Coordinates of C-alpha atoms (C1' of nucleotides) in Angstrom, one line a residue:
Chain A
M1 CA 14.1 13.6 0.5
T2 CA 15.4 10.1 0.3
R3 CA 15.3 8.9 3.8
Q4 CA 17.9 7.0 5.6
T5 CA 17.7 6.0 9.1
S6 CA 20.0 5.0 11.8
Q7 CA 19.8 1.5 10.5
A8 CA 20.9 0.8 7.0
R9 CA 17.5 -0.8 6.2
D10 CA 14.9 1.1 4.3
R11 CA 12.1 1.9 6.7
G12 CA 9.5 2.4 4.1
I13 CA 7.1 -0.4 4.9
P14 CA 4.2 -0.6 2.5
E15 CA 0.9 0.5 4.0
A16 CA -0.7 -2.8 3.0
T17 CA 1.9 -4.7 4.9
V18 CA 1.5 -2.5 8.0
A19 CA -2.2 -3.3 7.9
R20 CA -1.5 -7.0 8.0
L21 CA 1.2 -7.1 10.7
P22 CA -1.4 -7.0 13.5
V23 CA -3.0 -10.0 12.0
Y24 CA 0.2 -11.9 11.9
L25 CA 0.9 -10.8 15.5
R26 CA -2.4 -12.3 16.6
A27 CA -1.8 -15.5 14.8
L28 CA 1.7 -15.8 16.3
N29 CA 0.3 -15.2 19.8
G30 CA -2.1 -18.0 19.3
L31 CA 0.8 -20.3 18.3
A32 CA 2.9 -19.2 21.2
E33 CA 0.0 -20.0 23.6
R34 CA -0.1 -23.5 22.2
G35 CA 3.6 -23.9 22.9
I36 CA 4.7 -23.8 19.2
A37 CA 8.2 -22.5 19.0
T38 CA 8.8 -22.5 15.2
V39 CA 6.5 -21.9 12.3
S40 CA 6.8 -22.0 8.5
S41 CA 5.5 -19.2 6.3
E42 CA 3.0 -21.7 4.9
D43 CA 1.5 -22.5 8.3
L44 CA 1.6 -18.9 9.7
A45 CA 0.0 -17.7 6.5
A46 CA -2.8 -20.2 6.9
S47 CA -3.4 -19.0 10.5
A48 CA -3.5 -15.5 9.4
G49 CA -5.7 -16.1 6.4
V50 CA -3.3 -14.9 3.7
N51 CA -1.1 -16.8 1.2
S52 CA 2.4 -17.6 2.0
A53 CA 4.2 -15.6 -0.7
K54 CA 2.5 -12.5 0.6
L55 CA 3.5 -13.3 4.2
R56 CA 7.1 -13.8 3.2
K57 CA 7.2 -10.6 1.3
D58 CA 5.6 -8.7 4.1
L59 CA 8.1 -10.1 6.7
S60 CA 11.0 -9.4 4.3
H61 CA 10.2 -5.7 4.8
L62 CA 11.1 -6.0 8.4
G63 CA 14.3 -7.9 7.9
S64 CA 15.5 -11.4 7.5
Y65 CA 14.1 -13.0 10.6
G66 CA 13.5 -16.5 9.3
T67 CA 15.7 -19.5 8.8
R68 CA 15.7 -21.2 5.4
G69 CA 14.7 -24.7 5.6
V70 CA 13.2 -24.2 9.0
G71 CA 10.8 -21.3 9.4
Y72 CA 10.4 -18.5 11.8
D73 CA 11.0 -18.5 15.6
V74 CA 7.6 -17.6 17.0
D75 CA 8.8 -15.6 20.0
Y76 CA 11.4 -13.7 18.1
L77 CA 9.0 -12.8 15.4
I78 CA 6.4 -11.6 17.9
Y79 CA 9.1 -9.4 19.4
Q80 CA 10.1 -8.0 16.0
I81 CA 6.6 -7.2 14.8
S82 CA 5.6 -5.7 18.1
R83 CA 8.6 -3.5 18.0
E84 CA 7.9 -2.4 14.4
L85 CA 4.4 -1.5 15.3
G86 CA 5.4 0.4 18.4
L87 CA 3.6 -1.9 20.7
T88 CA 6.6 -2.3 23.1
Q89 CA 5.7 1.2 24.4
D90 CA 2.7 2.4 26.3
W91 CA 0.1 4.4 24.4
A92 CA -2.4 6.5 26.3
V93 CA -5.8 6.5 24.6
A94 CA -8.8 8.8 25.4
I95 CA -12.3 7.7 24.4
V96 CA -14.7 10.6 23.7
G97 CA -18.4 9.7 23.7
V98 CA -19.6 7.1 26.2
G99 CA -22.7 5.8 24.5
N100 CA -23.2 2.1 23.8
L101 CA -20.2 2.0 21.5
G102 CA -17.9 3.9 23.9
R103 CA -18.8 1.5 26.7
A104 CA -18.2 -1.5 24.5
L105 CA -14.8 0.0 23.6
A106 CA -14.0 0.8 27.2
N107 CA -14.7 -2.8 28.2
Y108 CA -12.8 -4.3 25.4
G109 CA -10.0 -6.4 26.8
G110 CA -7.8 -6.4 23.7
F111 CA -6.3 -3.0 24.5
A112 CA -4.2 -3.4 27.5
S113 CA -2.5 -6.5 26.2
R114 CA -1.2 -4.6 23.2
G115 CA 0.2 -1.6 25.0
F116 CA -2.9 0.6 24.8
R117 CA -4.0 2.1 28.1
I118 CA -7.3 3.9 28.4
A119 CA -6.4 7.1 30.1
S120 CA -9.8 8.8 30.1
L121 CA -13.5 8.4 29.1
L122 CA -15.2 11.7 28.3
D123 CA -18.7 12.7 27.5
A124 CA -20.8 15.9 27.3
D125 CA -23.9 14.4 28.9
P126 CA -24.2 15.3 32.6
E127 CA -26.2 12.1 33.1
V128 CA -23.2 10.1 32.0
V129 CA -20.4 12.1 33.6
G130 CA -19.4 10.5 36.9
D131 CA -20.5 6.9 35.9
R132 CA -17.9 4.3 36.6
I133 CA -17.1 2.2 33.5
A134 CA -14.3 -0.3 33.3
G135 CA -12.6 1.1 36.3
L136 CA -12.7 4.7 35.1
T137 CA -14.9 7.6 36.1
V138 CA -16.4 9.3 33.1
E139 CA -15.2 12.9 32.9
H140 CA -16.8 16.0 31.4
I141 CA -15.8 16.9 27.9
D142 CA -14.6 20.3 29.3
K143 CA -11.6 18.5 30.5
L144 CA -10.6 17.2 27.1
E145 CA -7.6 19.5 26.6
S146 CA -6.3 19.2 30.1
V147 CA -6.6 15.4 30.1
I148 CA -4.7 15.1 26.8
R149 CA -2.0 17.4 28.1
E150 CA -1.6 16.0 31.6
R151 CA -2.0 12.3 30.8
D152 CA 0.1 12.4 27.7
V153 CA -2.7 11.1 25.5
S154 CA -1.5 10.3 22.0
I155 CA -4.5 8.6 20.4
V156 CA -8.1 9.7 20.6
V157 CA -11.1 7.5 19.8
I158 CA -14.2 9.4 18.7
A159 CA -17.4 7.5 19.5
T160 CA -19.7 10.5 19.6
P161 CA -22.8 11.1 17.5
A162 CA -22.0 12.4 14.0
T163 CA -23.0 15.9 14.9
S164 CA -20.3 16.4 17.5
A165 CA -17.4 14.5 15.8
Q166 CA -15.9 17.3 13.8
E167 CA -15.9 19.7 16.8
V168 CA -14.2 17.1 19.0
C169 CA -11.8 16.4 16.2
E170 CA -10.8 20.1 16.0
R171 CA -10.4 20.4 19.7
V172 CA -8.1 17.4 19.9
T173 CA -6.0 18.3 16.9
R174 CA -5.6 21.8 18.3
A175 CA -4.4 20.1 21.5
G176 CA -1.7 18.4 19.5
I177 CA -3.3 15.0 18.8
T178 CA -2.2 13.5 15.4
S179 CA -3.8 10.0 15.6
I180 CA -7.6 9.6 15.6
L181 CA -9.8 6.6 15.4
N182 CA -13.2 7.7 14.2
F183 CA -16.4 5.7 14.7
A184 CA -18.8 8.6 13.9
P185 CA -20.5 8.3 10.6
V186 CA -18.9 11.4 9.1
V187 CA -15.8 12.4 7.2
L188 CA -13.5 14.3 9.4
T189 CA -11.5 17.3 8.1
V190 CA -8.1 17.4 9.6
P191 CA -4.9 19.3 9.1
D192 CA -2.0 17.8 7.2
G193 CA 0.0 15.4 9.2
V194 CA -3.0 14.1 11.2
D195 CA -3.8 10.4 10.7
V196 CA -7.5 9.5 10.8
R197 CA -8.7 5.9 10.5
K198 CA -12.4 5.3 10.2
V199 CA -14.5 2.4 11.3
D200 CA -18.0 2.5 10.0
L201 CA -20.3 -0.4 10.7
S202 CA -23.0 0.5 8.2
I203 CA -20.4 0.8 5.4
E204 CA -19.2 -2.7 6.1
L205 CA -22.8 -4.0 5.9
Q206 CA -23.4 -2.1 2.7
I207 CA -20.4 -3.7 1.1
L208 CA -21.6 -7.1 2.2
A209 CA -25.0 -6.3 0.8
F210 CA -23.5 -5.4 -2.6
H211 CA -21.8 -8.8 -2.8
E212 CA -24.8 -10.7 -1.5
Q213 CA -26.9 -9.0 -4.2
R214 CA -24.4 -9.8 -6.8
K215 CA -24.4 -13.5 -5.9
A216 CA -28.2 -13.6 -6.3
V217 CA -28.2 -11.8 -9.6
G218 CA -25.3 -13.6 -11.1
A219 CA -26.8 -17.0 -10.4
A220 CA -29.7 -16.2 -12.7
G221 CA -27.9 -13.9 -15.0
G222 CA -27.3 -14.3 -18.6
P223 CA -24.2 -15.3 -20.5
G224 CA -22.6 -11.9 -20.6
G225 CA -22.3 -11.6 -16.9
S226 CA -19.2 -13.7 -16.5
A227 CA -17.2 -12.6 -13.5
Q228 CA -14.0 -10.8 -13.6
V229 CA -12.4 -13.6 -11.8
G230 CA -10.2 -16.2 -13.4
P231 CA -10.6 -16.9 -17.1
G232 CA -10.6 -20.5 -15.9
I233 CA -14.2 -21.3 -15.4
G234 CA -16.1 -21.6 -18.6
P235 CA -19.7 -20.8 -19.1
G236 CA -22.3 -23.2 -17.7
A237 CA -20.3 -24.3 -14.8
G238 CA -20.6 -22.7 -11.5
N239 CA -21.5 -19.1 -12.0
E240 CA -20.9 -17.9 -8.5
W241 CA -17.6 -16.2 -8.3
A242 CA -16.2 -17.3 -5.0
E243 CA -14.8 -14.6 -3.1
A244 CA -13.8 -15.6 0.4
V245 CA -12.2 -12.5 1.8
E246 CA -10.3 -14.7 4.2
A247 CA -9.0 -18.1 3.5
Chain B
M1 CA -8.7 -12.8 -22.0
T2 CA -11.9 -11.5 -23.3
R3 CA -12.6 -8.0 -22.5
Q4 CA -15.6 -5.9 -23.2
T5 CA -14.2 -2.6 -24.0
S6 CA -17.5 -1.0 -23.9
Q7 CA -17.7 0.4 -20.5
A8 CA -21.5 0.3 -20.8
R9 CA -22.6 -2.8 -19.1
D10 CA -19.4 -4.2 -17.6
R11 CA -20.6 -5.3 -14.3
G12 CA -17.1 -5.7 -12.8
I13 CA -17.0 -2.8 -10.4
P14 CA -13.6 -2.6 -8.7
E15 CA -13.6 -3.6 -5.1
A16 CA -12.0 -0.3 -4.1
T17 CA -14.9 1.5 -5.8
V18 CA -17.5 -0.6 -4.0
A19 CA -15.9 0.3 -0.7
R20 CA -16.3 4.0 -1.4
L21 CA -19.8 4.0 -2.7
P22 CA -21.3 4.0 0.8
V23 CA -19.2 7.1 1.6
Y24 CA -20.5 8.9 -1.5
L25 CA -24.0 7.9 -0.5
R26 CA -23.6 9.4 2.9
A27 CA -22.2 12.6 1.5
L28 CA -25.1 12.8 -1.0
N29 CA -27.7 12.3 1.7
G30 CA -26.1 15.1 3.5
L31 CA -26.4 17.4 0.5
A32 CA -30.0 16.3 -0.2
E33 CA -31.0 17.2 3.4
R34 CA -29.6 20.6 2.8
G35 CA -31.8 21.0 -0.3
I36 CA -28.9 20.8 -2.8
A37 CA -30.2 19.4 -6.1
T38 CA -27.0 19.3 -8.2
V39 CA -23.4 18.8 -7.3
S40 CA -20.1 18.8 -9.1
S41 CA -17.5 16.0 -8.8
E42 CA -15.2 18.5 -7.1
D43 CA -17.7 19.4 -4.4
L44 CA -19.0 15.9 -3.9
A45 CA -15.4 14.6 -3.7
A46 CA -14.6 17.2 -1.0
S47 CA -17.6 16.1 1.0
A48 CA -16.6 12.5 0.8
G49 CA -12.9 13.1 1.5
V50 CA -11.5 11.9 -1.8
N51 CA -10.2 13.6 -4.9
S52 CA -12.4 14.4 -7.8
A53 CA -10.7 12.3 -10.4
K54 CA -11.2 9.2 -8.3
L55 CA -14.8 10.1 -7.7
R56 CA -15.5 10.5 -11.4
K57 CA -13.7 7.3 -12.2
D58 CA -15.7 5.5 -9.5
L59 CA -19.0 6.8 -10.7
S60 CA -18.1 6.0 -14.3
H61 CA -18.2 2.4 -13.4
L62 CA -21.9 2.7 -12.6
G63 CA -22.7 4.4 -15.8
S64 CA -22.9 8.0 -17.2
Y65 CA -25.1 9.7 -14.6
G66 CA -23.6 13.1 -14.8
T67 CA -24.1 16.1 -17.1
R68 CA -21.1 17.7 -18.6
G69 CA -20.8 21.3 -17.7
V70 CA -23.3 20.8 -14.9
G71 CA -22.6 18.0 -12.5
Y72 CA -24.7 15.2 -10.9
D73 CA -28.3 15.3 -9.9
V74 CA -28.2 14.5 -6.2
D75 CA -31.4 12.5 -5.9
Y76 CA -30.8 10.6 -9.1
L77 CA -27.3 9.6 -8.0
I78 CA -28.5 8.6 -4.6
Y79 CA -30.9 6.3 -6.3
Q80 CA -28.4 4.8 -8.7
I81 CA -25.8 4.1 -6.0
S82 CA -28.4 2.7 -3.6
R83 CA -29.6 0.4 -6.3
E84 CA -26.0 -0.7 -7.2
L85 CA -25.3 -1.5 -3.5
G86 CA -28.6 -3.4 -3.2
L87 CA -29.9 -1.0 -0.6
T88 CA -33.3 -0.7 -2.3
Q89 CA -34.2 -4.0 -0.9
D90 CA -34.7 -5.1 2.7
W91 CA -31.9 -7.2 4.3
A92 CA -32.6 -9.2 7.4
V93 CA -29.6 -9.3 9.7
A94 CA -29.1 -11.5 12.8
I95 CA -26.6 -10.5 15.5
V96 CA -25.0 -13.3 17.4
G97 CA -23.5 -12.4 20.7
V98 CA -25.2 -9.7 22.9
G99 CA -22.3 -8.4 24.9
N100 CA -21.4 -4.8 25.0
L101 CA -20.7 -4.7 21.4
G102 CA -23.8 -6.6 20.3
R103 CA -25.9 -4.1 22.3
A104 CA -24.1 -1.2 20.7
L105 CA -24.8 -2.7 17.3
A106 CA -28.4 -3.4 18.1
N107 CA -28.9 0.2 19.1
Y108 CA -27.0 1.7 16.2
G109 CA -29.4 3.8 14.2
G110 CA -27.5 3.7 10.9
F111 CA -28.9 0.3 9.9
A112 CA -32.6 0.7 9.5
S113 CA -32.2 3.8 7.3
R114 CA -30.1 1.8 4.8
G115 CA -32.3 -1.2 4.4
F116 CA -30.9 -3.4 7.1
R117 CA -33.4 -4.8 9.5
I118 CA -32.3 -6.6 12.7
A119 CA -34.3 -9.8 12.6
S120 CA -32.9 -11.4 15.7
L121 CA -30.4 -11.0 18.6
L122 CA -29.0 -14.3 19.9
D123 CA -26.8 -15.3 22.8
A124 CA -25.8 -18.4 24.6
D125 CA -25.9 -16.9 28.1
P126 CA -29.1 -17.7 29.9
E127 CA -28.6 -14.5 31.9
V128 CA -29.0 -12.5 28.7
V129 CA -31.6 -14.5 26.9
G130 CA -34.9 -12.8 27.3
D131 CA -33.6 -9.3 27.8
R132 CA -35.2 -6.7 25.7
I133 CA -32.8 -4.7 23.6
A134 CA -33.7 -2.2 20.9
G135 CA -37.2 -3.5 20.8
L136 CA -36.2 -7.1 20.4
T137 CA -36.1 -10.0 22.9
V138 CA -32.8 -11.8 23.0
E139 CA -33.2 -15.4 21.8
H140 CA -31.2 -18.5 22.7
I141 CA -28.5 -19.5 20.3
D142 CA -30.3 -22.9 19.9
K143 CA -32.7 -21.1 17.6
L144 CA -30.0 -19.9 15.3
E145 CA -30.8 -22.1 12.4
S146 CA -34.6 -21.8 12.6
V147 CA -34.3 -18.0 12.9
I148 CA -32.2 -17.8 9.8
R149 CA -34.6 -20.0 7.9
E150 CA -37.8 -18.6 9.0
R151 CA -36.9 -14.9 9.0
D152 CA -35.0 -15.0 5.7
V153 CA -31.8 -13.8 7.3
S154 CA -29.1 -13.2 4.7
I155 CA -26.4 -11.5 6.7
V156 CA -25.0 -12.5 10.1
V157 CA -23.0 -10.3 12.5
I158 CA -20.8 -12.2 14.8
A159 CA -20.1 -10.3 18.0
T160 CA -19.2 -13.3 20.2
P161 CA -16.0 -13.9 22.1
A162 CA -13.2 -15.3 19.9
T163 CA -13.6 -18.8 21.3
S164 CA -17.2 -19.2 19.9
A165 CA -16.8 -17.3 16.6
Q166 CA -15.7 -20.2 14.4
E167 CA -18.4 -22.5 15.7
V168 CA -21.1 -19.9 15.1
C169 CA -19.6 -19.3 11.7
E170 CA -19.8 -23.0 10.8
R171 CA -23.4 -23.2 11.9
V172 CA -24.5 -20.2 9.9
T173 CA -22.7 -21.2 6.8
R174 CA -24.2 -24.6 7.0
A175 CA -27.6 -22.9 7.3
G176 CA -26.9 -21.2 4.0
I177 CA -25.5 -17.8 5.1
T178 CA -22.9 -16.4 2.6
S179 CA -22.3 -13.0 4.1
I180 CA -20.7 -12.5 7.5
L181 CA -19.5 -9.5 9.4
N182 CA -17.1 -10.6 12.0
F183 CA -16.1 -8.6 15.1
A184 CA -14.5 -11.5 17.0
P185 CA -10.7 -11.2 17.0
V186 CA -10.1 -14.4 15.0
V187 CA -9.7 -15.3 11.4
L188 CA -12.7 -17.3 10.3
T189 CA -12.4 -20.3 8.0
V190 CA -15.2 -20.4 5.6
P191 CA -16.1 -22.4 2.4
D192 CA -15.6 -20.8 -1.0
G193 CA -18.4 -18.4 -1.9
V194 CA -18.8 -17.1 1.6
D195 CA -17.9 -13.5 2.1
V196 CA -16.5 -12.4 5.4
R197 CA -15.6 -8.9 6.4
K198 CA -13.8 -8.3 9.6
V199 CA -13.8 -5.3 11.9
D200 CA -11.1 -5.3 14.4
L201 CA -10.6 -2.3 16.7
S202 CA -7.3 -3.3 18.1
I203 CA -5.9 -3.7 14.6
E204 CA -6.9 -0.2 13.8
L205 CA -5.3 1.1 16.9
Q206 CA -2.1 -0.8 16.1
I207 CA -1.9 0.8 12.7
L208 CA -2.3 4.2 14.2
A209 CA 0.4 3.4 16.7
F210 CA 2.7 2.4 13.9
H211 CA 2.3 5.8 12.2
E212 CA 2.4 7.7 15.5
Q213 CA 5.7 6.1 16.3
R214 CA 7.0 6.8 12.9
K215 CA 6.2 10.5 13.3
A216 CA 8.0 10.7 16.5
V217 CA 11.1 9.0 15.2
G218 CA 11.4 10.4 11.7
A219 CA 9.8 13.8 12.2
A220 CA 12.7 15.4 13.8
G221 CA 13.9 17.7 11.1
G222 CA 12.1 15.6 8.6
P223 CA 10.5 16.6 5.4
G224 CA 8.1 19.6 5.7
G225 CA 4.5 18.7 6.0
S226 CA 4.2 15.1 6.5
A227 CA 0.9 15.0 4.7
Q228 CA 0.0 11.3 4.5
V229 CA -3.6 11.4 5.6
G230 CA -4.0 7.7 6.0
P231 CA -7.8 7.6 6.0
G232 CA -10.2 7.4 3.2
I233 CA -11.0 4.0 2.3
G234 CA -7.7 2.4 1.7
P235 CA -7.1 -0.3 -0.8
G236 CA -5.8 -2.9 1.5
A237 CA -8.1 -1.5 4.0
G238 CA -10.9 -2.8 2.0
N239 CA -10.6 -6.1 3.7
E240 CA -8.6 -5.9 6.8
W241 CA -10.3 -4.1 9.6
A242 CA -10.7 -4.0 13.2
E243 CA -12.5 -5.9 15.9
A244 CA -13.9 -5.6 19.3
V245 CA -15.3 -7.5 22.2
E246 CA -13.5 -10.2 23.8
A247 CA -14.0 -11.9 27.1
Chain C
dT1 C1' 16.1 -31.7 1.0
dT2 C1' 13.1 -27.9 2.9
dC3 C1' 11.8 -23.5 3.2
dT4 C1' 13.1 -18.4 3.1
dG5 C1' 13.9 -14.2 0.6
dT6 C1' 13.3 -11.8 -3.6
dG7 C1' 13.6 -10.3 -8.5
dA8 C1' 10.3 -10.0 -12.1
dA9 C1' 5.8 -10.3 -14.0
dA10 C1' 1.0 -9.5 -13.4
dC11 C1' -2.5 -7.1 -11.6
dT12 C1' -5.1 -3.4 -9.3
dC13 C1' -5.8 1.2 -8.0
dT14 C1' -4.9 6.2 -8.4
dT15 C1' -3.8 10.2 -10.7
dC16 C1' -3.1 13.0 -14.7
dA17 C1' -4.6 15.5 -18.4
dC18 C1' -7.7 16.4 -21.9
dA19 C1' -11.3 15.4 -25.6
dG20 C1' -15.8 16.3 -26.0
dC21 C1' -20.5 17.4 -24.7
dA22 C1' -24.0 20.5 -22.5
Chain D
dT1 C1' -17.3 28.0 -20.8
dG2 C1' -17.4 24.3 -17.2
dC3 C1' -17.6 20.0 -16.2
dT4 C1' -17.9 14.9 -17.0
dG5 C1' -16.0 10.7 -18.7
dT6 C1' -11.9 8.3 -19.9
dG7 C1' -7.5 6.7 -22.1
dA8 C1' -2.9 6.5 -20.5
dA9 C1' 0.7 6.9 -17.3
dG10 C1' 2.1 6.0 -12.7
dA11 C1' 2.2 4.0 -8.2
dG12 C1' 1.2 0.4 -5.2
dT13 C1' 0.2 -4.6 -4.4
dT14 C1' 0.0 -9.5 -5.2
dT15 C1' 1.6 -13.5 -7.2
dC16 C1' 5.0 -16.4 -9.4
dA17 C1' 8.9 -19.0 -9.5
dC18 C1' 13.3 -20.0 -8.2
dA19 C1' 18.2 -19.1 -6.3
dG20 C1' 20.3 -20.1 -2.4
dA21 C1' 20.9 -20.8 2.8
dA22 C1' 20.5 -24.3 6.4

DNA sequence: TTCTGTGAAACTCTTCACAGCA
DNA sequence: TGCTGTGAAGAGTTTCACAGAA
């Protein structure tokens, strides 16, 4: 069960690291656009909103791509991260559900530049089928399986109402899809080996509300309510526990 | 390091738990609608897509709201979680940037039902200002500060292009906002005490692409069922998310 | 000297397994 | 008996701090 790959390096990159690589990539692209050729872990970390030790540890999982005393070559690092994420290849994506959100996604410019090509927009509503959006003609959901097969779709985005999401999910997994990005406010049940990521707007707002509430309460709270943060701040001083998620 | 062993009123709820409470809440609401009055940790966990030990541990941070040998009272648990998340109060939200995504957000029904009220839609484009969307008239960005002040806005959603996001961020934090949900593909710099959550669609897709690629490469003859359902609310996932809208 | 790469420590989160209550 | 609540073990992640390359 121990895995070894063609390369001697251990390919087990921590999930937390994978989730940050796209952030680094974006920061690096920004630097490249500004003509910056080399960057230190300190500076890149600042651009990406993490601390430098974490950044170095993350990058160390990919290999030794930096130069001690100097930093990282921006272009080279962009290439290495892109390759690691699989962005050097073309991914065909189908978007199911062309409501407000589906349209927003279809018009989002950040896909093509990262190797994602929208291969199809599908919807069940006859009113919507046939509309032209972002250069594509909306197709009927009946064609879901044939579109996936014929256009080599490997990632499906579900932007349907909650009630249809599970059914769409089952159809696409049956058609061989193993990567799904779900926007519908429902927990999808999928077979083993299928990777689902969920984006839920109202959940994000609820998490913000929790912290917002906490701030208000904590400010007036009693002595017992000291935060879990550092032991540093004593009582009496600032009570708000700062918690910028991003630097 | 002082440490109240008594779990009773320790208000330090783990971040990972907070991120899952909205999911439990959604599952519970589904049960309530179906007239189910009591639920076991096993069943609720299944509805929420987590394992039961995790669910029990999460709920134990709120207090002892279950009954041994029986389970949890659905309505009571809905109330307790809602209260913990601060959803029993009304939150005024302003959405800045009324492009495709801003419109999708404005029309998203999942807000109102959870105590979030859209108090204003703002945009810089004179073409858009004055449009009526989701029952609101789009206002000019010039009014940002006065809207926040006069309508008691506590959460701001940034759905502008990347180039404007930081400026909007600075204006709203100066106006006293400490909770921001950012959809612009950029890392915002904020003062301590300001909570930013980011949603970045292209990052989510890149993470999927990474795993998809991994499957293709390593799967050939690989270990039986790959398992690894990546979803749920990840740990690192808590903070890093995806985006949308650009030019 | 500067800055990377990395062991080790610290911390957080998940899972196990079972005591104990209804 | 059936199920919650929870210590304790385990796994994963972050941070520290410094050896060592350029």
